[in-house]
Short mmCIF file of C-alpha atoms in Angstrom, two decimals:
data_model
loop_
_atom_site.label_atom_id
_atom_site.label_comp_id
_atom_site.label_asym_id
_atom_site.label_seq_id
_atom_site.Cartn_x
_atom_site.Cartn_y
_atom_site.Cartn_z
CA UNK A 1 -16.44 37.76 -7.25
CA UNK A 2 -15.24 41.35 -7.45
CA UNK A 3 -17.16 41.87 -10.25
CA UNK A 4 -20.36 41.00 -9.01
CA UNK A 5 -19.93 42.76 -6.13
CA UNK A 6 -19.05 45.81 -8.27
CA UNK A 7 -22.14 45.02 -10.07
CA UNK A 8 -24.27 44.71 -6.79
CA UNK A 9 -22.80 48.44 -5.51
CA UNK A 10 -23.61 50.06 -8.82
CA UNK A 11 -27.28 48.72 -8.38
CA UNK A 12 -27.91 49.95 -4.42
CA UNK A 13 -25.94 53.08 -5.60
CA UNK A 14 -28.63 53.46 -8.34
CA UNK A 15 -31.59 52.69 -6.25
CA UNK A 16 -30.34 54.88 -3.58
CA UNK A 17 -29.91 57.96 -5.78
CA UNK A 18 -33.52 57.12 -8.03
CA UNK A 19 -35.17 58.08 -4.68
CA UNK A 20 -34.31 61.27 -4.74
CA UNK A 21 -36.05 61.82 -8.08
CA UNK A 22 -39.38 63.18 -8.72
CA UNK A 23 -41.54 60.64 -10.49
CA UNK A 24 -42.08 61.29 -14.33
CA UNK A 25 -45.56 62.60 -15.30
CA UNK A 26 -46.31 62.84 -18.72
CA UNK A 27 -48.05 66.34 -19.64
CA UNK A 28 -52.06 65.63 -20.48
CA UNK A 29 -53.01 65.43 -23.78
CA UNK A 30 -49.34 65.91 -24.87
CA UNK A 31 -48.05 62.87 -27.33
CA UNK A 32 -44.43 64.46 -28.08
CA UNK A 33 -42.08 66.43 -26.47
CA UNK A 34 -38.61 68.23 -27.68
CA UNK A 35 -36.67 70.78 -25.79
CA UNK A 36 -34.34 73.30 -27.56
CA UNK A 37 -31.41 73.92 -25.41
CA UNK A 38 -27.86 75.60 -25.00
CA UNK A 39 -25.52 76.23 -22.80
CA UNK A 40 -24.84 79.92 -23.67
CA UNK A 41 -27.38 82.35 -23.92
CA UNK A 42 -27.55 84.91 -27.56
CA UNK A 43 -26.96 81.90 -29.87
CA UNK A 44 -30.26 82.29 -31.32
CA UNK A 45 -32.41 79.04 -29.48
CA UNK A 46 -35.73 81.11 -29.30
CA UNK A 47 -35.59 82.17 -32.59
CA UNK A 48 -34.44 77.98 -33.54
CA UNK A 49 -37.31 76.95 -31.41
CA UNK A 50 -40.08 78.98 -32.77
CA UNK A 51 -39.37 78.55 -36.64
CA UNK A 52 -39.05 74.64 -35.55
CA UNK A 53 -42.29 74.73 -34.08
CA UNK A 54 -43.49 76.65 -37.38
CA UNK A 55 -42.01 74.19 -39.54
CA UNK A 56 -43.26 70.76 -37.78
CA UNK A 57 -46.66 72.24 -38.38
CA UNK A 58 -46.04 73.41 -42.22
CA UNK A 59 -44.34 69.99 -42.71
CA UNK A 60 -47.48 68.15 -41.39
CA UNK A 61 -50.90 69.84 -41.54
CA UNK A 62 -52.47 67.24 -39.74
CA UNK A 63 -50.00 67.90 -36.78
CA UNK A 64 -50.92 69.78 -33.53
CA UNK A 65 -48.01 71.83 -32.78
CA UNK A 66 -47.54 73.80 -29.47
CA UNK A 67 -44.75 76.18 -28.23
CA UNK A 68 -43.73 76.26 -24.34
CA UNK A 69 -41.32 78.96 -23.09
CA UNK A 70 -39.57 78.29 -19.85
CA UNK A 71 -37.45 80.99 -19.68
CA UNK A 72 -38.46 82.95 -17.01
CA UNK A 73 -36.05 85.77 -16.54
CA UNK A 74 -35.92 86.45 -20.13
CA UNK A 75 -39.24 85.15 -22.23
CA UNK A 76 -39.08 85.71 -26.01
CA UNK A 77 -41.98 83.92 -27.49
CA UNK A 78 -44.75 86.24 -26.91
CA UNK A 79 -42.85 88.85 -29.01
CA UNK A 80 -41.14 86.28 -31.90
CA UNK A 81 -44.89 84.62 -32.32
CA UNK A 82 -46.36 88.55 -32.13
CA UNK A 83 -48.93 87.34 -28.94
CA UNK A 84 -49.89 89.45 -26.27
CA UNK A 85 -52.29 89.38 -23.29
CA UNK A 86 -53.41 87.08 -20.63
CA UNK A 87 -54.23 83.44 -21.02
CA UNK A 88 -57.92 82.79 -20.08
CA UNK A 89 -59.11 80.16 -17.35
CA UNK A 90 -60.74 76.70 -18.05
CA UNK A 91 -63.22 75.64 -15.62
CA UNK A 92 -60.64 73.14 -13.74
CA UNK A 93 -58.57 76.69 -13.09
CA UNK A 94 -56.19 75.45 -16.11
CA UNK A 95 -54.54 78.30 -18.75
CA UNK A 96 -55.44 78.15 -22.19
CA UNK A 97 -52.72 79.10 -24.33
CA UNK A 98 -52.47 81.73 -26.69
CA UNK A 99 -52.56 80.86 -30.30
CA UNK A 100 -50.88 82.49 -33.66
CA UNK A 101 -49.63 80.83 -36.92
CA UNK A 102 -51.74 77.57 -35.75
CA UNK A 103 -49.65 77.08 -32.98
CA UNK A 104 -50.54 77.07 -28.81
CA UNK A 105 -48.18 79.24 -27.14
CA UNK A 106 -47.44 79.29 -23.17
CA UNK A 107 -45.04 81.88 -21.37
CA UNK A 108 -44.13 83.47 -18.20
CA UNK A 109 -44.36 86.64 -20.75
CA UNK A 110 -48.31 86.22 -20.63
CA UNK A 111 -48.46 86.37 -16.98
CA UNK A 112 -46.02 89.57 -16.68
CA UNK A 113 -46.06 93.32 -17.99
CA UNK A 114 -43.65 93.59 -20.94
CA UNK A 115 -41.04 95.86 -19.70
CA UNK A 116 -41.53 94.11 -16.03
CA UNK A 117 -37.89 92.31 -14.64
CA UNK A 118 -38.67 89.20 -13.24
CA UNK A 119 -36.87 89.63 -10.07
CA UNK A 120 -37.71 86.53 -8.20
CA UNK A 121 -35.27 83.69 -6.24
CA UNK A 122 -34.84 80.06 -7.15
CA UNK A 123 -37.97 78.80 -4.74
CA UNK A 124 -40.37 81.24 -6.98
CA UNK A 125 -38.91 80.74 -10.22
CA UNK A 126 -39.18 76.67 -9.81
CA UNK A 127 -42.75 77.40 -8.52
CA UNK A 128 -43.44 79.30 -12.07
CA UNK A 129 -42.00 76.39 -13.78
CA UNK A 130 -44.62 73.55 -12.18
CA UNK A 131 -47.40 76.00 -13.20
CA UNK A 132 -46.40 76.24 -16.96
CA UNK A 133 -45.34 72.30 -16.90
CA UNK A 134 -48.79 71.39 -15.22
CA UNK A 135 -51.66 74.16 -15.05
CA UNK A 136 -51.92 74.36 -18.78
CA UNK A 137 -54.45 73.13 -20.99
CA UNK A 138 -53.13 72.09 -24.02
CA UNK A 139 -55.88 70.54 -25.67
CA UNK A 140 -53.99 67.10 -27.63
CA UNK A 141 -50.54 68.16 -28.86
CA UNK A 142 -48.69 65.80 -31.33
CA UNK A 143 -45.73 67.88 -30.39
CA UNK A 144 -44.70 69.84 -27.41
CA UNK A 145 -41.62 72.29 -28.42
CA UNK A 146 -40.14 73.39 -25.45
CA UNK A 147 -37.90 76.82 -25.35
CA UNK A 148 -35.75 75.82 -22.11
CA UNK A 149 -33.28 78.99 -20.72
CA UNK A 150 -29.63 79.08 -21.18
CA UNK A 151 -27.24 76.95 -18.96
CA UNK A 152 -27.36 73.79 -16.75
CA UNK A 153 -29.24 74.58 -14.16
CA UNK A 154 -32.62 74.42 -11.33
CA UNK A 155 -35.14 74.68 -14.79
CA UNK A 156 -33.41 72.43 -16.95
CA UNK A 157 -33.13 69.89 -14.00
CA UNK A 158 -36.82 70.28 -13.05
CA UNK A 159 -38.50 70.21 -17.17
CA UNK A 160 -35.63 67.19 -17.73
CA UNK A 161 -36.83 65.18 -14.47
CA UNK A 162 -40.95 66.41 -14.44
CA UNK A 163 -41.85 65.15 -17.33
CA UNK A 164 -40.98 62.15 -20.11
CA UNK A 165 -39.22 63.78 -23.10
CA UNK A 166 -38.51 62.52 -26.52
CA UNK A 167 -35.27 64.40 -27.39
CA UNK A 168 -33.17 67.40 -26.70
CA UNK A 169 -31.89 69.23 -29.53
CA UNK A 170 -28.67 71.48 -28.44
CA UNK A 171 -28.13 74.89 -30.22
CA UNK A 172 -24.55 76.52 -30.87
CA UNK A 173 -22.25 78.96 -32.66
CA UNK A 174 -19.17 77.79 -33.99
CA UNK A 175 -17.50 80.00 -31.17
CA UNK A 176 -15.55 78.09 -29.15
CA UNK A 177 -16.86 79.83 -25.80
CA UNK A 178 -20.42 78.86 -27.01
CA UNK A 179 -19.27 75.22 -27.71
CA UNK A 180 -18.09 74.51 -24.15
CA UNK A 181 -21.22 75.06 -22.59
CA UNK A 182 -23.19 73.22 -25.80
CA UNK A 183 -20.94 70.38 -24.67
CA UNK A 184 -22.13 70.95 -20.82
CA UNK A 185 -25.59 70.66 -22.43
CA UNK A 186 -25.28 67.67 -23.92
CA UNK A 187 -23.71 65.91 -21.22
CA UNK A 188 -26.53 67.37 -18.71
CA UNK A 189 -29.20 65.52 -20.50
CA UNK A 190 -27.14 62.46 -21.11
CA UNK A 191 -26.97 62.30 -16.95
CA UNK A 192 -30.42 62.76 -16.60
CA UNK A 193 -31.21 60.02 -19.15
CA UNK A 194 -32.64 62.30 -22.04
CA UNK A 195 -32.07 61.53 -25.72
CA UNK A 196 -29.90 64.10 -27.58
CA UNK A 197 -31.18 64.33 -31.06
CA UNK A 198 -28.21 65.91 -32.65
CA UNK A 199 -26.78 69.76 -32.77
CA UNK A 200 -27.77 72.56 -34.46
CA UNK A 201 -24.71 75.22 -36.05
CA UNK A 202 -26.31 78.77 -35.99
CA UNK A 203 -24.90 81.97 -37.13
CA UNK A 204 -22.32 80.07 -38.78
CA UNK A 205 -21.68 82.04 -42.25
CA UNK A 206 -22.30 85.89 -43.11
CA UNK A 207 -22.81 86.75 -47.08
CA UNK A 208 -22.19 90.36 -47.82
CA UNK A 209 -25.47 91.56 -49.33
CA UNK A 210 -23.86 93.59 -52.04
CA UNK A 211 -20.29 91.62 -53.15
CA UNK A 212 -21.97 88.19 -51.77
CA UNK A 213 -18.28 87.37 -50.00
CA UNK A 214 -18.79 84.87 -47.10
CA UNK A 215 -17.38 85.41 -44.12
CA UNK A 216 -17.36 82.80 -40.92
CA UNK A 217 -17.91 85.35 -38.11
CA UNK A 218 -17.77 83.14 -34.89
CA UNK A 219 -15.77 80.21 -37.04
CA UNK A 220 -16.67 77.56 -39.49
CA UNK A 221 -16.72 74.02 -38.36
CA UNK A 222 -17.12 73.99 -34.30
CA UNK A 223 -20.50 72.27 -34.30
CA UNK A 224 -19.67 70.06 -36.41
CA UNK A 225 -16.27 68.66 -34.80
CA UNK A 226 -18.04 69.18 -31.40
CA UNK A 227 -20.71 66.49 -33.08
CA UNK A 228 -18.17 64.21 -33.89
CA UNK A 229 -16.82 63.99 -30.53
CA UNK A 230 -20.09 63.36 -28.72
CA UNK A 231 -21.25 61.39 -31.46
CA UNK A 232 -24.19 63.15 -32.30
CA UNK A 233 -25.78 64.24 -35.87
CA UNK A 234 -25.70 67.87 -37.04
CA UNK A 235 -29.57 68.68 -37.83
CA UNK A 236 -28.97 72.03 -39.51
CA UNK A 237 -26.52 74.77 -40.26
CA UNK A 238 -28.03 78.11 -39.98
CA UNK A 239 -26.65 80.84 -41.66
CA UNK A 240 -26.14 84.61 -39.86
CA UNK A 241 -28.76 86.38 -42.12
CA UNK A 242 -31.12 89.58 -41.25
CA UNK A 243 -33.90 88.13 -42.64
CA UNK A 244 -34.26 85.70 -39.81
CA UNK A 245 -33.11 88.21 -37.36
CA UNK A 246 -35.85 90.91 -39.01
CA UNK A 247 -39.18 88.06 -38.85
CA UNK A 248 -38.38 87.29 -35.33
CA UNK A 249 -38.34 90.69 -34.12
CA UNK A 250 -41.23 91.35 -35.93
CA UNK A 251 -43.59 88.84 -34.76
CA UNK A 252 -43.30 87.09 -38.16
CA UNK A 253 -40.92 84.29 -38.41
CA UNK A 254 -38.82 83.52 -41.64
CA UNK A 255 -40.66 79.89 -41.66
CA UNK A 256 -44.23 81.25 -42.06
CA UNK A 257 -43.37 84.80 -43.44
CA UNK A 258 -41.14 83.79 -46.31
CA UNK A 259 -41.34 79.91 -46.56
CA UNK A 260 -39.73 80.03 -49.87
CA UNK A 261 -36.51 82.16 -48.94
CA UNK A 262 -33.23 80.00 -48.83
CA UNK A 263 -33.09 81.00 -45.30
#
Protein backbone atom coordinates (compact mmCIF):
# COMPACT_ATOMS: atom_id res chain seq x y z
CA UNK A 1 0.00 0.00 0.00
CA UNK A 2 1.04 3.64 -0.42
CA UNK A 3 1.16 4.20 3.35
CA UNK A 4 3.62 1.32 3.91
CA UNK A 5 5.77 2.64 1.04
CA UNK A 6 5.76 6.07 2.69
CA UNK A 7 6.77 4.49 6.01
CA UNK A 8 9.57 2.57 4.31
CA UNK A 9 10.87 5.70 2.61
CA UNK A 10 10.74 7.63 5.89
CA UNK A 11 12.72 4.89 7.67
CA UNK A 12 15.36 4.85 4.92
CA UNK A 13 15.68 8.64 5.01
CA UNK A 14 16.10 8.57 8.80
CA UNK A 15 18.82 5.87 8.51
CA UNK A 16 20.74 7.88 5.89
CA UNK A 17 20.53 11.08 7.95
CA UNK A 18 21.60 9.33 11.16
CA UNK A 19 24.80 8.05 9.53
CA UNK A 20 26.13 11.60 9.32
CA UNK A 21 25.47 12.37 13.00
CA UNK A 22 28.15 11.93 15.68
CA UNK A 23 27.53 9.26 18.29
CA UNK A 24 26.42 10.80 21.57
CA UNK A 25 28.81 10.12 24.42
CA UNK A 26 28.10 11.19 28.00
CA UNK A 27 30.51 13.51 29.82
CA UNK A 28 32.29 11.34 32.35
CA UNK A 29 30.98 11.79 35.89
CA UNK A 30 28.03 14.01 34.85
CA UNK A 31 24.50 12.72 35.52
CA UNK A 32 22.25 15.46 34.08
CA UNK A 33 23.02 18.16 31.51
CA UNK A 34 20.74 21.20 31.23
CA UNK A 35 21.45 23.78 28.50
CA UNK A 36 20.43 27.43 28.80
CA UNK A 37 19.86 28.97 25.38
CA UNK A 38 18.47 32.02 23.64
CA UNK A 39 18.02 32.90 20.03
CA UNK A 40 19.13 36.49 20.57
CA UNK A 41 22.05 37.86 22.56
CA UNK A 42 21.60 40.33 25.41
CA UNK A 43 18.47 38.76 26.91
CA UNK A 44 20.15 37.76 30.19
CA UNK A 45 20.99 34.15 29.39
CA UNK A 46 24.34 34.00 31.22
CA UNK A 47 22.91 35.83 34.24
CA UNK A 48 20.08 33.29 34.38
CA UNK A 49 22.43 30.31 33.87
CA UNK A 50 24.65 31.43 36.76
CA UNK A 51 21.71 31.95 39.13
CA UNK A 52 20.07 28.65 38.11
CA UNK A 53 23.31 26.76 38.87
CA UNK A 54 23.55 28.46 42.26
CA UNK A 55 19.85 27.82 42.94
CA UNK A 56 20.18 24.10 42.15
CA UNK A 57 23.00 23.86 44.69
CA UNK A 58 21.15 25.98 47.28
CA UNK A 59 17.98 23.92 46.84
CA UNK A 60 19.74 20.67 47.77
CA UNK A 61 23.14 20.81 49.48
CA UNK A 62 23.76 17.13 48.67
CA UNK A 63 23.88 17.87 44.92
CA UNK A 64 27.10 18.71 43.08
CA UNK A 65 26.63 21.34 40.36
CA UNK A 66 28.89 22.49 37.52
CA UNK A 67 28.67 25.40 35.09
CA UNK A 68 30.08 25.17 31.55
CA UNK A 69 30.39 28.32 29.43
CA UNK A 70 30.54 27.41 25.71
CA UNK A 71 30.18 31.00 24.50
CA UNK A 72 33.63 31.09 22.91
CA UNK A 73 33.49 34.66 21.58
CA UNK A 74 31.92 36.30 24.64
CA UNK A 75 32.52 34.27 27.81
CA UNK A 76 30.74 35.86 30.81
CA UNK A 77 30.99 33.20 33.50
CA UNK A 78 34.47 34.17 34.86
CA UNK A 79 33.30 37.71 35.75
CA UNK A 80 29.87 36.68 37.03
CA UNK A 81 31.33 33.90 39.21
CA UNK A 82 34.28 36.08 40.33
CA UNK A 83 36.90 33.65 39.01
CA UNK A 84 40.30 34.28 37.44
CA UNK A 85 43.28 32.16 36.51
CA UNK A 86 44.18 29.13 34.44
CA UNK A 87 42.89 25.63 35.13
CA UNK A 88 45.35 23.15 36.60
CA UNK A 89 45.97 19.92 34.69
CA UNK A 90 45.41 16.44 36.11
CA UNK A 91 47.94 13.62 35.53
CA UNK A 92 45.67 12.56 32.63
CA UNK A 93 46.09 16.01 31.06
CA UNK A 94 42.49 17.04 31.79
CA UNK A 95 41.63 20.57 32.95
CA UNK A 96 40.38 21.00 36.51
CA UNK A 97 37.42 23.41 36.75
CA UNK A 98 37.79 26.55 38.86
CA UNK A 99 35.42 26.69 41.81
CA UNK A 100 33.49 29.41 43.64
CA UNK A 101 30.33 29.36 45.76
CA UNK A 102 30.56 25.55 45.58
CA UNK A 103 30.08 25.53 41.78
CA UNK A 104 32.71 23.98 39.47
CA UNK A 105 33.14 26.29 36.44
CA UNK A 106 34.85 25.98 33.07
CA UNK A 107 35.01 28.70 30.41
CA UNK A 108 37.05 29.85 27.45
CA UNK A 109 37.60 32.96 29.59
CA UNK A 110 40.02 30.95 31.78
CA UNK A 111 42.18 30.08 28.78
CA UNK A 112 42.68 33.55 27.23
CA UNK A 113 43.51 37.03 28.50
CA UNK A 114 40.48 38.88 29.88
CA UNK A 115 40.64 41.67 27.27
CA UNK A 116 41.82 39.53 24.34
CA UNK A 117 39.27 39.06 21.54
CA UNK A 118 38.79 35.55 20.13
CA UNK A 119 39.35 36.16 16.40
CA UNK A 120 38.82 32.60 15.16
CA UNK A 121 37.19 30.86 12.26
CA UNK A 122 34.67 28.07 12.73
CA UNK A 123 37.08 25.11 12.84
CA UNK A 124 39.06 26.62 15.72
CA UNK A 125 35.85 27.39 17.60
CA UNK A 126 34.66 23.80 17.18
CA UNK A 127 38.02 22.51 18.40
CA UNK A 128 37.71 24.69 21.52
CA UNK A 129 34.16 23.43 22.15
CA UNK A 130 35.38 19.83 21.82
CA UNK A 131 38.10 20.52 24.44
CA UNK A 132 35.57 22.10 26.83
CA UNK A 133 33.28 19.08 26.43
CA UNK A 134 35.86 16.29 26.54
CA UNK A 135 39.01 17.51 28.29
CA UNK A 136 37.63 18.67 31.65
CA UNK A 137 37.73 16.61 34.84
CA UNK A 138 34.37 17.42 36.47
CA UNK A 139 34.65 14.76 39.15
CA UNK A 140 31.12 13.65 40.02
CA UNK A 141 28.30 16.09 39.14
CA UNK A 142 24.56 15.75 39.60
CA UNK A 143 23.89 18.70 37.28
CA UNK A 144 25.94 20.43 34.62
CA UNK A 145 24.39 23.74 33.52
CA UNK A 146 25.61 24.76 30.05
CA UNK A 147 25.55 28.43 29.08
CA UNK A 148 25.17 28.38 25.28
CA UNK A 149 26.08 31.22 22.92
CA UNK A 150 23.14 32.99 21.26
CA UNK A 151 21.83 31.66 17.96
CA UNK A 152 21.34 28.27 16.32
CA UNK A 153 24.73 27.61 14.72
CA UNK A 154 27.66 25.19 14.85
CA UNK A 155 28.26 25.33 18.62
CA UNK A 156 24.63 24.66 19.54
CA UNK A 157 24.41 21.75 17.07
CA UNK A 158 27.74 20.27 18.18
CA UNK A 159 26.80 20.33 21.87
CA UNK A 160 23.32 18.96 21.17
CA UNK A 161 24.55 16.11 18.98
CA UNK A 162 27.69 15.09 20.91
CA UNK A 163 26.39 14.74 24.46
CA UNK A 164 23.10 13.46 25.90
CA UNK A 165 21.11 16.47 27.15
CA UNK A 166 18.38 16.12 29.75
CA UNK A 167 16.66 19.29 28.59
CA UNK A 168 16.96 22.81 27.23
CA UNK A 169 15.64 26.02 28.76
CA UNK A 170 14.97 28.96 26.42
CA UNK A 171 15.36 32.52 27.77
CA UNK A 172 13.84 35.57 26.09
CA UNK A 173 12.59 39.04 26.80
CA UNK A 174 8.95 39.74 25.84
CA UNK A 175 10.14 41.90 22.90
CA UNK A 176 8.97 40.74 19.46
CA UNK A 177 12.45 40.63 17.88
CA UNK A 178 13.76 38.48 20.76
CA UNK A 179 10.73 36.18 20.54
CA UNK A 180 11.33 35.49 16.83
CA UNK A 181 14.79 34.12 17.65
CA UNK A 182 13.63 32.33 20.82
CA UNK A 183 11.13 30.40 18.70
CA UNK A 184 13.92 29.38 16.30
CA UNK A 185 15.97 28.19 19.27
CA UNK A 186 13.12 26.04 20.57
CA UNK A 187 12.49 24.56 17.12
CA UNK A 188 16.21 23.77 16.69
CA UNK A 189 16.27 21.71 19.88
CA UNK A 190 13.16 19.85 18.80
CA UNK A 191 14.81 19.02 15.47
CA UNK A 192 17.84 17.48 17.21
CA UNK A 193 15.58 15.64 19.70
CA UNK A 194 16.53 17.62 22.81
CA UNK A 195 13.53 18.07 25.14
CA UNK A 196 12.65 21.73 25.75
CA UNK A 197 11.81 22.01 29.46
CA UNK A 198 10.19 25.42 29.06
CA UNK A 199 10.70 29.14 28.58
CA UNK A 200 11.85 31.87 30.96
CA UNK A 201 10.58 35.42 30.50
CA UNK A 202 13.31 37.86 31.50
CA UNK A 203 13.29 41.66 31.99
CA UNK A 204 9.50 41.55 31.97
CA UNK A 205 8.69 44.50 34.22
CA UNK A 206 10.56 47.47 35.71
CA UNK A 207 9.42 49.01 38.99
CA UNK A 208 10.45 52.62 39.65
CA UNK A 209 12.39 52.60 42.95
CA UNK A 210 10.86 55.96 43.94
CA UNK A 211 7.18 55.84 43.02
CA UNK A 212 6.84 52.02 42.60
CA UNK A 213 5.12 52.47 39.23
CA UNK A 214 5.57 49.38 37.05
CA UNK A 215 6.50 49.66 33.35
CA UNK A 216 6.69 46.81 30.85
CA UNK A 217 9.66 48.18 28.93
CA UNK A 218 9.99 45.21 26.55
CA UNK A 219 6.32 44.22 26.50
CA UNK A 220 4.16 42.28 28.92
CA UNK A 221 3.31 38.71 27.93
CA UNK A 222 5.25 37.93 24.76
CA UNK A 223 7.02 34.86 26.15
CA UNK A 224 3.79 33.57 27.70
CA UNK A 225 2.08 33.82 24.33
CA UNK A 226 4.98 32.03 22.61
CA UNK A 227 4.96 29.26 25.22
CA UNK A 228 1.25 28.74 24.62
CA UNK A 229 1.79 28.59 20.84
CA UNK A 230 4.59 26.02 21.21
CA UNK A 231 2.82 24.02 23.91
CA UNK A 232 5.58 24.70 26.46
CA UNK A 233 5.65 25.72 30.13
CA UNK A 234 6.69 29.10 31.51
CA UNK A 235 9.34 28.27 34.12
CA UNK A 236 9.82 31.78 35.49
CA UNK A 237 9.14 35.48 35.02
CA UNK A 238 12.10 37.65 36.02
CA UNK A 239 11.82 41.43 36.45
CA UNK A 240 14.26 44.01 35.09
CA UNK A 241 15.93 44.84 38.39
CA UNK A 242 19.14 46.73 39.11
CA UNK A 243 20.13 44.25 41.87
CA UNK A 244 20.22 41.33 39.44
CA UNK A 245 22.52 43.25 37.10
CA UNK A 246 24.76 44.76 39.80
CA UNK A 247 25.31 41.52 41.70
CA UNK A 248 26.35 39.61 38.57
CA UNK A 249 28.65 42.42 37.44
CA UNK A 250 30.35 42.34 40.86
CA UNK A 251 30.78 38.56 40.82
CA UNK A 252 28.24 38.00 43.61
CA UNK A 253 25.08 36.73 41.85
CA UNK A 254 21.79 37.62 43.50
CA UNK A 255 20.91 34.02 44.46
CA UNK A 256 24.04 33.79 46.61
CA UNK A 257 24.39 37.41 47.81
CA UNK A 258 20.72 38.30 48.42
CA UNK A 259 18.88 34.98 48.82
CA UNK A 260 15.97 36.58 50.74
CA UNK A 261 15.32 39.37 48.22
CA UNK A 262 12.27 39.37 45.92
CA UNK A 263 14.59 39.14 42.92
